[in-house]
Tab-separated table of C-alpha atoms in Angstrom:
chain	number	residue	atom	x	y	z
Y	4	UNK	CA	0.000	0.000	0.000
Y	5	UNK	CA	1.594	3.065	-0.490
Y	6	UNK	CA	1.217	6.021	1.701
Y	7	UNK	CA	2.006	8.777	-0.882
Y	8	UNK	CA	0.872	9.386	-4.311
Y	9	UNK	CA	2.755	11.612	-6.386
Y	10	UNK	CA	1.905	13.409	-9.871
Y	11	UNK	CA	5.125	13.997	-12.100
Y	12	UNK	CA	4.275	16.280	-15.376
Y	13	UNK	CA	6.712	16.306	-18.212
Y	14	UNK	CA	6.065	17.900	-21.424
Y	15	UNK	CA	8.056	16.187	-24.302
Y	16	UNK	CA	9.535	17.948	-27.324
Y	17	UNK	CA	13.175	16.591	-28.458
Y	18	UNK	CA	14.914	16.032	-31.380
Y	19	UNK	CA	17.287	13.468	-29.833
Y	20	UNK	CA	16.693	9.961	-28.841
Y	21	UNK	CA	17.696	8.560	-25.317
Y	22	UNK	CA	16.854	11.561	-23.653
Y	23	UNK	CA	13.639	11.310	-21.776
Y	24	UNK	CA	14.757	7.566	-20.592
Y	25	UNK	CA	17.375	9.767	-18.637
Y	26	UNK	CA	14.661	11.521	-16.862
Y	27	UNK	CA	12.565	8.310	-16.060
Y	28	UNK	CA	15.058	6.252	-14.396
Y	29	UNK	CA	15.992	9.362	-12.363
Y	30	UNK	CA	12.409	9.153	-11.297
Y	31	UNK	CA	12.294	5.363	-10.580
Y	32	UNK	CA	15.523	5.607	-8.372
Y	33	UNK	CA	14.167	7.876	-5.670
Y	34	UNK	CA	14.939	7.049	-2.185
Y	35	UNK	CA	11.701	7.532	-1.027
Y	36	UNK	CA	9.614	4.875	0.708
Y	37	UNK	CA	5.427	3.749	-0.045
Y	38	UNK	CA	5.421	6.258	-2.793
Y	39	UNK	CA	3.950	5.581	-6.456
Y	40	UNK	CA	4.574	8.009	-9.317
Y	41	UNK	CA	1.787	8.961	-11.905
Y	42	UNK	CA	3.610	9.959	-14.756
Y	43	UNK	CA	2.019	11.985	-17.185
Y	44	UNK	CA	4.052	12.480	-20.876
Y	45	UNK	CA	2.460	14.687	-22.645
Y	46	UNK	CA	4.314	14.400	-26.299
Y	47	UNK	CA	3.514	18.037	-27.652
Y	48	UNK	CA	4.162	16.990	-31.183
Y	49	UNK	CA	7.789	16.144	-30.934
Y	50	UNK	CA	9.748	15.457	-33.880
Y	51	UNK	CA	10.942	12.133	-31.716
Y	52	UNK	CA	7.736	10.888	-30.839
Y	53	UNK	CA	7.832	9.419	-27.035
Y	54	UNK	CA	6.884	6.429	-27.883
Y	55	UNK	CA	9.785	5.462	-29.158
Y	56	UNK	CA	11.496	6.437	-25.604
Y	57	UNK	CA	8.897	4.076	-23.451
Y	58	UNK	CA	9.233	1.380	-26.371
Y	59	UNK	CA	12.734	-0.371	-24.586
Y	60	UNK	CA	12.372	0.860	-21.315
Y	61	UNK	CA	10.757	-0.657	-18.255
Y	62	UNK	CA	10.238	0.885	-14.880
Y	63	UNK	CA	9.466	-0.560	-11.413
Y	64	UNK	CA	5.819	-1.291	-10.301
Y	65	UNK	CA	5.338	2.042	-8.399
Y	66	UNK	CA	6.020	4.482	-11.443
Y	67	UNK	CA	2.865	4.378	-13.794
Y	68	UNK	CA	3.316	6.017	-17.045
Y	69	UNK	CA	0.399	7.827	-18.852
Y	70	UNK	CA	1.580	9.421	-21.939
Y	71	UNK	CA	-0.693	11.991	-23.816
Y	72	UNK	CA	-0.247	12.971	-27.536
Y	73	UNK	CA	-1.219	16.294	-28.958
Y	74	UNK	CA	-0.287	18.983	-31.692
Y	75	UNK	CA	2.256	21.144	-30.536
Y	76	UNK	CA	1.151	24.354	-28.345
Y	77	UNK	CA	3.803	24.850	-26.273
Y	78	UNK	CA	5.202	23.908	-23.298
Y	79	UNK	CA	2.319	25.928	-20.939
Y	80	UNK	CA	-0.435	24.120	-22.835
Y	81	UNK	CA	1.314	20.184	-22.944
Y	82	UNK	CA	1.914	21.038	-18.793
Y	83	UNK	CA	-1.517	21.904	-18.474
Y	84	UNK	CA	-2.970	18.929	-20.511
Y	85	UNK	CA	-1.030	16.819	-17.757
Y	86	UNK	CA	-2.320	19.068	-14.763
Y	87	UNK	CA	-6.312	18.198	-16.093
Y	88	UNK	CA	-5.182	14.468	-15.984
Y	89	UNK	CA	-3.777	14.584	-12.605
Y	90	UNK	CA	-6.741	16.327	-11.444
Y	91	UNK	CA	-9.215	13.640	-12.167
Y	92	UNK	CA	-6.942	11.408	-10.894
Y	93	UNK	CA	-7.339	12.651	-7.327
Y	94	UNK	CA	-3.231	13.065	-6.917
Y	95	UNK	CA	-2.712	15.230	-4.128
Y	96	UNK	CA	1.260	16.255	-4.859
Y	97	UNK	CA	2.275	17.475	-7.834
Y	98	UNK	CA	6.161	17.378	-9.265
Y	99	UNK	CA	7.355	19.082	-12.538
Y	100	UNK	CA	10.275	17.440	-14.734
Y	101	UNK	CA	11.694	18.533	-18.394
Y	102	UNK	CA	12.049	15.624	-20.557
Y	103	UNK	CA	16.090	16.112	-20.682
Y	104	UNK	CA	16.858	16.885	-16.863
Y	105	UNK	CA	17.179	14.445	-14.000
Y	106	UNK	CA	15.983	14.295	-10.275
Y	107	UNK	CA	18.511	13.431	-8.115
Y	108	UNK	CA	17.916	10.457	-5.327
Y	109	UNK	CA	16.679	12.271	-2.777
Y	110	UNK	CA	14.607	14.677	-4.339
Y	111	UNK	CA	11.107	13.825	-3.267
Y	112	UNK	CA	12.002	12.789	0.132
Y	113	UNK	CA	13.320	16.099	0.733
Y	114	UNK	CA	10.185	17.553	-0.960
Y	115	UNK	CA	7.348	15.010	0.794
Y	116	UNK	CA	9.872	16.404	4.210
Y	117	UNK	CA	8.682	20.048	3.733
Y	118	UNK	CA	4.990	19.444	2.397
Y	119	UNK	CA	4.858	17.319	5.594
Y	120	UNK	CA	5.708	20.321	7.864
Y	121	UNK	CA	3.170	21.981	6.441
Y	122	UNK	CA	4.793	23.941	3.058
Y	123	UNK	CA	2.635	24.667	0.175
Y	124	UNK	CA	5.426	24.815	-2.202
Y	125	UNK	CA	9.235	23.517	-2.255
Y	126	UNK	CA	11.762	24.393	-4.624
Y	127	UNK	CA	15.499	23.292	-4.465
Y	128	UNK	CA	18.181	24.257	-5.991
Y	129	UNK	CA	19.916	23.105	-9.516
Y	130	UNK	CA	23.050	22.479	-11.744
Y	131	UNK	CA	23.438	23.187	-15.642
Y	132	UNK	CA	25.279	21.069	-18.092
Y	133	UNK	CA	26.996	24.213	-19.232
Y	134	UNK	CA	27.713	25.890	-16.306
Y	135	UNK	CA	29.868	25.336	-13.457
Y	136	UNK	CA	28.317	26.581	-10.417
Y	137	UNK	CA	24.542	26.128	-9.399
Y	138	UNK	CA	21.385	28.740	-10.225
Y	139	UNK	CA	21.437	29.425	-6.087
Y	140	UNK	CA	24.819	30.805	-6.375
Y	141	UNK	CA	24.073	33.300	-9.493
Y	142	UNK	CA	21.313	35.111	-7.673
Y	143	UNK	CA	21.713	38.405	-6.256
Y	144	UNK	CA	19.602	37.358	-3.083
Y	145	UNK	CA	22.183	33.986	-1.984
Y	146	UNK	CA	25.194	36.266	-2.484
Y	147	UNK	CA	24.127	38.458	-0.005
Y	148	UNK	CA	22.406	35.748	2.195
Y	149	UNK	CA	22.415	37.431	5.483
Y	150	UNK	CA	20.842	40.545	4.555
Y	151	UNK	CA	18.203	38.258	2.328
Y	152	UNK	CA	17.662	36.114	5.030
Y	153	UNK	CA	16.970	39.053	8.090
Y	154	UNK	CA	14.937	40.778	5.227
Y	155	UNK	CA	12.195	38.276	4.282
Y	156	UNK	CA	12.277	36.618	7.765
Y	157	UNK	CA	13.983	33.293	6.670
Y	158	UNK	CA	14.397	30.127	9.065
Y	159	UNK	CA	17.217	27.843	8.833
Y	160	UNK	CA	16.395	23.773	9.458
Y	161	UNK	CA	19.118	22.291	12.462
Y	162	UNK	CA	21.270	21.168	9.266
Y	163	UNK	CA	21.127	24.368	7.479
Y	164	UNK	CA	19.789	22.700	4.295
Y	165	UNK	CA	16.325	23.702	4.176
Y	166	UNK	CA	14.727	27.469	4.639
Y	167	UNK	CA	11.338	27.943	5.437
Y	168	UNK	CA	9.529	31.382	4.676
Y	169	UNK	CA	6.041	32.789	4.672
Y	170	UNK	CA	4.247	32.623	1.105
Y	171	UNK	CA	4.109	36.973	1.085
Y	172	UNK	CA	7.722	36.977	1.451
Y	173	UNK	CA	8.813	34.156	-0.724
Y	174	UNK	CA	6.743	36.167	-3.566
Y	175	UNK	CA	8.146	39.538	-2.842
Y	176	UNK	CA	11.515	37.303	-3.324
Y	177	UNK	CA	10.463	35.713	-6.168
Y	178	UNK	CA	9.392	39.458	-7.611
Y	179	UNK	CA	13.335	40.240	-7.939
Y	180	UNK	CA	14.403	36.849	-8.388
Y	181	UNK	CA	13.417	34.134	-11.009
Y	182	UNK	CA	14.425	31.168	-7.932
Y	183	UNK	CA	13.579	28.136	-9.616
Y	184	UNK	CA	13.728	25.978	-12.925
Y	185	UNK	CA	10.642	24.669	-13.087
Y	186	UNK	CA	12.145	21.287	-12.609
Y	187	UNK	CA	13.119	21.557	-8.999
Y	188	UNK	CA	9.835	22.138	-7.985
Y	189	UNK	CA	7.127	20.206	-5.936
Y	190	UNK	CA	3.754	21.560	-4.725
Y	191	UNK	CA	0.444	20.432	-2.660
Y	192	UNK	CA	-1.786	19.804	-5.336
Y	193	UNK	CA	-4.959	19.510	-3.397
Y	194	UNK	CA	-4.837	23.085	-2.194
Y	195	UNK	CA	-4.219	25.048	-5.445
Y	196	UNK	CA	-6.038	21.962	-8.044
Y	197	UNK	CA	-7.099	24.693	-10.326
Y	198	UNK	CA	-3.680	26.723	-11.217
Y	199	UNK	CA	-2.791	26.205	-14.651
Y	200	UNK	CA	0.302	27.794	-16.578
Y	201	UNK	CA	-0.751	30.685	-18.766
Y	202	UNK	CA	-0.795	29.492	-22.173
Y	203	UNK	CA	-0.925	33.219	-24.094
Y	204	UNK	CA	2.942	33.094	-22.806
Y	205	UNK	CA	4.198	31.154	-25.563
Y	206	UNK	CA	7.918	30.959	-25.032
Y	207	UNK	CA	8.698	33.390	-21.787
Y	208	UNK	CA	6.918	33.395	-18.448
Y	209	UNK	CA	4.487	30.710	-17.997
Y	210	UNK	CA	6.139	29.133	-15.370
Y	211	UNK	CA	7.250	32.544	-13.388
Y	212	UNK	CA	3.785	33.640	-13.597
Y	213	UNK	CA	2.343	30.073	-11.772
Y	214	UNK	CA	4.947	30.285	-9.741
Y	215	UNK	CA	3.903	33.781	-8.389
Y	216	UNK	CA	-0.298	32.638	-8.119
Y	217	UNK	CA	1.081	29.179	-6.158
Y	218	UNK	CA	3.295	31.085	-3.406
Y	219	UNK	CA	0.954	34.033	-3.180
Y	220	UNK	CA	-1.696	31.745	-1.702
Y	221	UNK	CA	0.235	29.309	0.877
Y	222	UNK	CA	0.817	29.983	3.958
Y	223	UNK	CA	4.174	28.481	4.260
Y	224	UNK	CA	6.974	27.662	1.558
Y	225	UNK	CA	10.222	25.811	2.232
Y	226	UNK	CA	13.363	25.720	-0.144
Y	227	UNK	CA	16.291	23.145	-0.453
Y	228	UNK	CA	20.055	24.572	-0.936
Y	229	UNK	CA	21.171	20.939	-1.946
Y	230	UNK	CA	21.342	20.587	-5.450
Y	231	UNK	CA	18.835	18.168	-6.692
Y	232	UNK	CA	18.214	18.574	-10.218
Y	233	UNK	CA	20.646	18.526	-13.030
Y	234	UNK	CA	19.353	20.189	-16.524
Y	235	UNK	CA	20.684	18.520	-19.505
Y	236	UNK	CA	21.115	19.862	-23.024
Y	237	UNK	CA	17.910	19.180	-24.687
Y	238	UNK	CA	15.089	21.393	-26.494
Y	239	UNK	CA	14.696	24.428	-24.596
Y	240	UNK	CA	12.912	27.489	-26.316
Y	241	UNK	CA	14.136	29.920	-24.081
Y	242	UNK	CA	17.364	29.618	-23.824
Y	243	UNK	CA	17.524	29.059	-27.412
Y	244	UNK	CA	15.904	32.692	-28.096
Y	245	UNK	CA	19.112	34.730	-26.646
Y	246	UNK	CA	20.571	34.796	-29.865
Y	247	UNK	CA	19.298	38.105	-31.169
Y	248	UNK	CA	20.231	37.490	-34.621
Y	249	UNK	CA	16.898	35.098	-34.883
Y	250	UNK	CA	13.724	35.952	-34.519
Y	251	UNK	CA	12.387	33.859	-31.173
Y	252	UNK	CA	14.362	36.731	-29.534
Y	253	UNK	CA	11.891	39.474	-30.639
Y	254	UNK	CA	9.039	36.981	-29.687
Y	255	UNK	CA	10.767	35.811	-26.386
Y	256	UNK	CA	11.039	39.844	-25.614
Y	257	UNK	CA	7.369	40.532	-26.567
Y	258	UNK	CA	6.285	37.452	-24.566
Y	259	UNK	CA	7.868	39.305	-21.480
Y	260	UNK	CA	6.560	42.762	-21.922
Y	261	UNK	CA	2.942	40.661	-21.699
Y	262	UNK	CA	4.164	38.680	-18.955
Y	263	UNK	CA	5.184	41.625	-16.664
Y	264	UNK	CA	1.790	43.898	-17.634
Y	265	UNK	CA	-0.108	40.895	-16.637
Y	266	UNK	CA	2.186	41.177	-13.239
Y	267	UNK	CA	1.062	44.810	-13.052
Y	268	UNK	CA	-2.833	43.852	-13.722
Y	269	UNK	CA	-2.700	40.654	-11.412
Y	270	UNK	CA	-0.866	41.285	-8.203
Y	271	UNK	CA	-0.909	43.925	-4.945
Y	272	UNK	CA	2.752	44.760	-5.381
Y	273	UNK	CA	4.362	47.102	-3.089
Y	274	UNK	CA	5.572	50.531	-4.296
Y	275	UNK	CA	9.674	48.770	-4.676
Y	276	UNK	CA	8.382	45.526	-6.518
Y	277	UNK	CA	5.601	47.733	-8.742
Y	278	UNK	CA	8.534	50.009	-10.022
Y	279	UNK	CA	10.858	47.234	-10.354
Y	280	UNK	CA	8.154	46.072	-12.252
Y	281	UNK	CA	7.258	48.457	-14.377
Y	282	UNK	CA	10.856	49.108	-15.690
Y	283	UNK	CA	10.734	45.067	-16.530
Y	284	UNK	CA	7.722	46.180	-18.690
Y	285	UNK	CA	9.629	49.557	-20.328
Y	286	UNK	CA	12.530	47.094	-20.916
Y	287	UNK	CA	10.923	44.478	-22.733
Y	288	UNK	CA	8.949	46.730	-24.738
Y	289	UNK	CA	11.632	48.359	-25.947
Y	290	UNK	CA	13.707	45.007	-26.472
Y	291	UNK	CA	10.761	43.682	-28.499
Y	292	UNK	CA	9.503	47.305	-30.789
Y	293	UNK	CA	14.159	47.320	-31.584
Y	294	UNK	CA	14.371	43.485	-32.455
Y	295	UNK	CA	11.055	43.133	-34.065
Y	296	UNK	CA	12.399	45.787	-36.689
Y	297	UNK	CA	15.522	44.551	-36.915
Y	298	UNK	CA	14.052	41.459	-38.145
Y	299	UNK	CA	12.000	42.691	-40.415
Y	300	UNK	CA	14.381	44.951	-41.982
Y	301	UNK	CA	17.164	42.135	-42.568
Y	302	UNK	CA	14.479	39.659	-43.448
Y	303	UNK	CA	14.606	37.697	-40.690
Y	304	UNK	CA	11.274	37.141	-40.511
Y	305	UNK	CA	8.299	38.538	-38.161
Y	306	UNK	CA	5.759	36.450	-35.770
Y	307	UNK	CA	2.471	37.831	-36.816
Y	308	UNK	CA	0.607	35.941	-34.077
Y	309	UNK	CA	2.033	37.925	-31.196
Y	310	UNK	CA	2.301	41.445	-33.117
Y	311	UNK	CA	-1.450	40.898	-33.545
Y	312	UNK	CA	-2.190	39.787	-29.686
Y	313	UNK	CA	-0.306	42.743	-28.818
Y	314	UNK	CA	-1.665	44.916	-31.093
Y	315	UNK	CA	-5.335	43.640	-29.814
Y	316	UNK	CA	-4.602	43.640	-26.037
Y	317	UNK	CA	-2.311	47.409	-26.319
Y	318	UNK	CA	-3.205	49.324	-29.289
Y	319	UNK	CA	-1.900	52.805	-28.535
Y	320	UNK	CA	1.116	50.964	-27.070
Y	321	UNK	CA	2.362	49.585	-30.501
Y	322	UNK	CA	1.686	52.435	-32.400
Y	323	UNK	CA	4.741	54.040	-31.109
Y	324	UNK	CA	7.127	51.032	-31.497
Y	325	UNK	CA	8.529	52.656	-34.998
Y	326	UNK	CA	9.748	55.394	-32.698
Y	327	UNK	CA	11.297	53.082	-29.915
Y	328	UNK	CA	12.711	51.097	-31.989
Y	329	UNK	CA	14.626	54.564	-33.806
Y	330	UNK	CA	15.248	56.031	-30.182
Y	331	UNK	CA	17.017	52.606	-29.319
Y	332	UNK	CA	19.153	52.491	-32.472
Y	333	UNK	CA	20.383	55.518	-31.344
Y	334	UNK	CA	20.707	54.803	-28.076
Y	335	UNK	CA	21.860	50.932	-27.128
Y	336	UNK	CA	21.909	51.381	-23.231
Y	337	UNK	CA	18.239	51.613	-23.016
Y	338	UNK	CA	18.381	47.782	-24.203
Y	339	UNK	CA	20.599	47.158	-21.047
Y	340	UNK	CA	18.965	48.225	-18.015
């Protein structure tokens, strides 16, 4: 009989075989006791179809696989599809994993550890196959841990490894800092069953913007500083969009300017976080109106889709990105704040 029950969503999109077996086995090799694993795959029209993953692979008796085709929509949609599965399901715990990273062992026991001590929402932290040092360490807020800690009222477990924080300060946090990949983290289903990710943020956002709604509305949240996910080298649409010489840059920059209005729109921020906020907005606007020119003037192409939602939702807005995009030629800084 087992004692937990635990949802795991995992969009799939790849292009190379051998990847998402990775990511299963790290999931059957938890060190974690009377817990079974629904696994929902949701292939998002991937030009390696899962099913030729699950074909040679075989996992232990507690890790159930349910794998979902559709057309691809994106990674907020395919997440979401998996979300309405779990949901009738009953599943009270929900874990995220991208089809090319890996859990480490003792992942979910440290996560099932701070849901059981009454945390709405764990996060840990996480390693990159290109970089050397962990996402933790990069972040303005760990560098200067003493001042972050007295600030937002942060408790330290007897070993130092976990830090437990109310859900109003762990989103003002959050507000300055993006603290998690999405697969480090592990929430209580059964309180929040209705969240979704927002699917009109195609390639930038979706998961920030959950992540903001979940912690917003728990009480508690606690965080891991052990390293428990490793993110592999697979499909990944935003960090493929830095390159501004192609054009998922200009959409990854408009898909941020809507991300940080709906911010503005959605949340009571405080005076610091709503200006912080707002310059986000100015920033990505002007990002988007300078690269979306760009494009089209060296023929790089243009995504019509998003110029037309943002041309729907902010009319007066757009009219003036001729003249930001002219004011930033001249001027490169304001594409650096």
């Amino acid at each position: 009989m087992f004692k937990y029950n635990i949802g795991v969503v995992i969009p799939f999109y790849q292009r190379e075989q051998g990847i998402l077996a990775k990511a299963l086995l790290s999931i059957a090799t938890q060190q974690v006791k009377s817990t079974a694993f629904i696994i929902v795959i949701v292939d998002d029209g991937s030009p390696i179809p899962a099913d030729n993953e699950l074909a040679a692979l075989e996992l232990p008796e507690h890790c159930r696989i349910e794998l979902i085709k559709q057309k691809n929509a994106g990674p907020a949609v395919a997440r979401n599809t998996a979300l309405d599965y779990l949901q009738q399901c009953g599943i009270s715990t929900v874990a995220f994993l991208d089809s090319d990273d890996v859990w480490k062992e003792h992942h979910i026991s440290e996560a099932l550890s701070a849901l059981s001590l009454g945390a709405g929402f764990y996060f840990c932290d996480h390693s990159r196959f290109d970089e050397k040092s962990s996402w933790f360490s990069s972040l303005d807020c760990f560098k200067h841990w003493n001042d972050t800690a007295a600030a937002y009222n942060i408790e330290l477990s007897a070993d130092k490894q976990l830090a437990e924080l109310s859900g109003a300060s762990c989103f003002n946090l959050f507000i300055k800092d993006y603290l998690s990949q999405t697969s480090c983290i592990v929430y209580d289903f059964k309180s929040q069953p209705d969240a979704r990710f927002d699917p009109s943020l195609v390639s930038a956002g979706e998961d920030f913007f959950l992540w903001l709604q979940l912690v917003s509305n728990c009480k508690k949240v606690i965080f891991s500083f052990n390293k428990n996910i490793h993110c592999g080298e697979g499909v990944n649409i935003y960090f493929d969009s830095f390159d501004w010489d192609k054009l998922a840059s200009s959409s990854q920059q408009g898909y941020h300017f809507i991300l940080y209005k709906k911010i503005l729109s959605t949340f009571s921020l405080q005076k610091e976080e709503y200006d912080f906020i707002k310059e986000k907005t100015e920033l990505h606007l002007n990002r988007y109106s300078f690269l979306m020119i760009k494009h089209l003037i060296s023929q790089v192409g243009f995504n019509r889709c998003l110029a037309k939602f943002l041309f729907k939702r902010f009319p007066i807005t757009m009219l003036f990105v001729p003249f930001r995009f002219i004011r930033a030629a001249l001027n490169r800084k304001i594409l650096q704040r």
